Amino acid sequence: MEKLDLSEAEWRARLSPEQYHVLREAGTERAFTGKYNSNKADGVYYCAGCGAELFDAEEKYDSGSGWPSFTAPVDIDAVEEIRDASHGMIRTEVRCATCEGHLGHVFPDGPGVNGLRYCMNSASLDFKSRDDAE
């Protein structure tokens, strides 16, 4: 997978201020405020930074956390998982494998066969309905 490597000026021109804060500065949107938290439409979620395909709506579920949550990415190689020891806790950060944009974190408390909850920021995602693709 080829990496997308842009300058900070190019990222700022490409992204909204909120998207830049989340994707490039590892920020987090407030719980229950993201546009995709309650989205129940069928489709695919893409990286808002580079357009890489990340999550299928079939893997999305309501975790009650206030952020869009998925049981798995479309392909394990679509994301990178990195140890995050910020904010006085140990977590696993999830980044887009193509542009290294911060997406959110993965936790071992989800449903499904792998027991994972990929807790993502809406600001890091774009959604395309399957109805629109047909």
mmCIF file of C-alpha atoms in Angstrom:
data_model
loop_
_atom_site.group_PDB
_atom_site.id
_atom_site.type_symbol
_atom_site.label_atom_id
_atom_site.label_comp_id
_atom_site.label_asym_id
_atom_site.label_seq_id
_atom_site.Cartn_x
_atom_site.Cartn_y
_atom_site.Cartn_z
ATOM 1 C CA MET A 1 0.000 0.000 0.000
ATOM 2 C CA GLU A 2 1.497 3.318 -1.078
ATOM 3 C CA LYS A 3 1.729 5.999 1.617
ATOM 4 C CA LEU A 4 0.304 9.482 1.117
ATOM 5 C CA ASP A 5 2.865 11.991 2.360
ATOM 6 C CA LEU A 6 1.771 15.641 2.316
ATOM 7 C CA SER A 7 3.218 18.727 3.965
ATOM 8 C CA GLU A 8 1.366 20.241 6.902
ATOM 9 C CA ALA A 9 0.314 23.138 4.641
ATOM 10 C CA GLU A 10 -1.159 20.659 2.140
ATOM 11 C CA TRP A 11 -3.024 18.847 4.941
ATOM 12 C CA ARG A 12 -4.436 22.147 6.237
ATOM 13 C CA ALA A 13 -5.645 23.053 2.735
ATOM 14 C CA ARG A 14 -7.239 19.619 2.243
ATOM 15 C CA LEU A 15 -8.995 19.233 5.623
ATOM 16 C CA SER A 16 -11.461 21.244 7.684
ATOM 17 C CA PRO A 17 -10.059 22.584 10.988
ATOM 18 C CA GLU A 18 -11.846 19.794 12.910
ATOM 19 C CA GLN A 19 -10.598 17.106 10.530
ATOM 20 C CA TYR A 20 -7.065 18.492 10.772
ATOM 21 C CA HIS A 21 -7.221 18.466 14.586
ATOM 22 C CA VAL A 22 -8.384 14.842 14.679
ATOM 23 C CA LEU A 23 -6.424 13.334 11.779
ATOM 24 C CA ARG A 24 -3.118 15.235 12.059
ATOM 25 C CA GLU A 25 -3.000 16.201 15.771
ATOM 26 C CA ALA A 26 -4.626 13.039 17.215
ATOM 27 C CA GLY A 27 -7.537 15.052 18.575
ATOM 28 C CA THR A 28 -10.892 13.650 19.662
ATOM 29 C CA GLU A 29 -14.352 15.011 18.988
ATOM 30 C CA ARG A 30 -16.735 15.221 21.937
ATOM 31 C CA ALA A 31 -18.870 12.120 22.546
ATOM 32 C CA PHE A 32 -22.269 12.035 20.822
ATOM 33 C CA THR A 33 -21.424 15.012 18.561
ATOM 34 C CA GLY A 34 -20.029 13.264 15.473
ATOM 35 C CA LYS A 35 -22.171 13.064 12.353
ATOM 36 C CA TYR A 36 -21.718 9.295 11.979
ATOM 37 C CA ASN A 37 -22.360 8.198 15.560
ATOM 38 C CA SER A 38 -26.049 7.481 14.857
ATOM 39 C CA ASN A 39 -25.705 6.720 11.134
ATOM 40 C CA LYS A 40 -27.472 3.443 10.324
ATOM 41 C CA ALA A 41 -27.259 3.619 6.520
ATOM 42 C CA ASP A 42 -25.690 0.786 4.553
ATOM 43 C CA GLY A 43 -22.394 1.697 2.948
ATOM 44 C CA VAL A 44 -18.670 2.130 3.441
ATOM 45 C CA TYR A 45 -16.603 4.473 5.616
ATOM 46 C CA TYR A 46 -13.472 5.992 4.084
ATOM 47 C CA CYS A 47 -10.577 7.992 5.512
ATOM 48 C CA ALA A 48 -11.465 11.702 5.368
ATOM 49 C CA GLY A 49 -7.797 12.466 4.785
ATOM 50 C CA CYS A 50 -6.960 10.268 1.831
ATOM 51 C CA GLY A 51 -10.077 8.336 0.781
ATOM 52 C CA ALA A 52 -8.804 4.881 1.755
ATOM 53 C CA GLU A 53 -11.562 2.337 2.421
ATOM 54 C CA LEU A 54 -11.593 1.603 6.168
ATOM 55 C CA PHE A 55 -14.860 0.194 7.576
ATOM 56 C CA ASP A 56 -18.006 -1.444 6.220
ATOM 57 C CA ALA A 57 -21.341 -0.418 7.733
ATOM 58 C CA GLU A 58 -22.073 -4.115 8.298
ATOM 59 C CA GLU A 59 -19.416 -4.039 11.053
ATOM 60 C CA LYS A 60 -20.852 -0.889 12.722
ATOM 61 C CA TYR A 61 -22.810 -1.180 15.945
ATOM 62 C CA ASP A 62 -24.112 1.063 18.729
ATOM 63 C CA SER A 63 -21.557 0.727 21.518
ATOM 64 C CA GLY A 64 -23.153 3.477 23.604
ATOM 65 C CA SER A 65 -19.743 5.195 23.749
ATOM 66 C CA GLY A 66 -20.768 8.252 21.717
ATOM 67 C CA TRP A 67 -18.474 7.509 18.771
ATOM 68 C CA PRO A 68 -18.985 5.351 15.669
ATOM 69 C CA SER A 69 -17.888 1.843 16.627
ATOM 70 C CA PHE A 70 -16.981 -1.113 14.431
ATOM 71 C CA THR A 71 -16.028 -4.719 15.129
ATOM 72 C CA ALA A 72 -13.315 -4.801 12.439
ATOM 73 C CA PRO A 73 -11.816 -2.811 9.549
ATOM 74 C CA VAL A 74 -12.517 -3.890 5.951
ATOM 75 C CA ASP A 75 -8.966 -5.235 5.840
ATOM 76 C CA ILE A 76 -6.535 -5.477 8.746
ATOM 77 C CA ASP A 77 -3.924 -3.827 6.486
ATOM 78 C CA ALA A 78 -6.168 -0.755 6.047
ATOM 79 C CA VAL A 79 -5.271 0.436 9.555
ATOM 80 C CA GLU A 80 -2.207 0.571 11.771
ATOM 81 C CA GLU A 81 -2.419 -0.022 15.508
ATOM 82 C CA ILE A 82 0.047 1.835 17.719
ATOM 83 C CA ARG A 83 0.597 1.790 21.488
ATOM 84 C CA ASP A 84 -0.654 5.077 22.963
ATOM 85 C CA ALA A 85 0.474 6.021 26.477
ATOM 86 C CA SER A 86 -0.910 9.575 26.414
ATOM 87 C CA HIS A 87 -3.369 11.021 28.922
ATOM 88 C CA GLY A 88 -2.148 8.793 31.752
ATOM 89 C CA MET A 89 -3.459 5.546 30.262
ATOM 90 C CA ILE A 90 -2.359 2.803 27.895
ATOM 91 C CA ARG A 91 -4.519 2.407 24.798
ATOM 92 C CA THR A 92 -4.149 1.260 21.211
ATOM 93 C CA GLU A 93 -4.380 4.080 18.698
ATOM 94 C CA VAL A 94 -5.774 3.334 15.230
ATOM 95 C CA ARG A 95 -4.342 5.183 12.236
ATOM 96 C CA CYS A 96 -5.066 5.029 8.524
ATOM 97 C CA ALA A 97 -2.367 2.859 6.946
ATOM 98 C CA THR A 98 -2.263 5.061 3.837
ATOM 99 C CA CYS A 99 -1.947 8.591 5.286
ATOM 100 C CA GLU A 100 -1.185 7.800 8.942
ATOM 101 C CA GLY A 101 -4.140 9.952 10.014
ATOM 102 C CA HIS A 102 -5.438 9.404 13.551
ATOM 103 C CA LEU A 103 -8.830 7.668 13.429
ATOM 104 C CA GLY A 104 -9.476 6.740 17.057
ATOM 105 C CA HIS A 105 -8.675 3.799 19.340
ATOM 106 C CA VAL A 106 -9.422 0.086 19.519
ATOM 107 C CA PHE A 107 -10.551 -1.544 22.771
ATOM 108 C CA PRO A 108 -10.937 -5.225 23.762
ATOM 109 C CA ASP A 109 -14.567 -4.849 24.874
ATOM 110 C CA GLY A 110 -16.508 -5.260 21.648
ATOM 111 C CA PRO A 111 -18.910 -7.867 20.364
ATOM 112 C CA GLY A 112 -18.215 -10.293 17.569
ATOM 113 C CA VAL A 113 -15.666 -13.031 17.125
ATOM 114 C CA ASN A 114 -12.617 -10.839 17.764
ATOM 115 C CA GLY A 115 -14.113 -8.989 20.761
ATOM 116 C CA LEU A 116 -12.819 -5.628 19.533
ATOM 117 C CA ARG A 117 -14.402 -2.160 19.458
ATOM 118 C CA TYR A 118 -12.863 0.169 16.891
ATOM 119 C CA CYS A 119 -13.999 3.498 18.356
ATOM 120 C CA MET A 120 -13.552 6.096 15.601
ATOM 121 C CA ASN A 121 -14.008 9.851 15.290
ATOM 122 C CA SER A 122 -16.632 10.919 12.736
ATOM 123 C CA ALA A 123 -14.311 13.772 11.708
ATOM 124 C CA SER A 124 -11.767 11.206 10.495
ATOM 125 C CA LEU A 125 -14.316 9.450 8.263
ATOM 126 C CA ASP A 126 -16.288 9.998 5.067
ATOM 127 C CA PHE A 127 -19.304 7.801 4.349
ATOM 128 C CA LYS A 128 -20.671 6.635 1.013
ATOM 129 C CA SER A 129 -24.019 4.873 0.896
ATOM 130 C CA ARG A 130 -24.264 1.705 -1.168
ATOM 131 C CA ASP A 131 -27.467 3.153 -2.651
ATOM 132 C CA ASP A 132 -25.446 6.074 -4.060
ATOM 133 C CA ALA A 133 -22.883 3.718 -5.597
ATOM 134 C CA GLU A 134 -25.466 1.772 -7.606
#
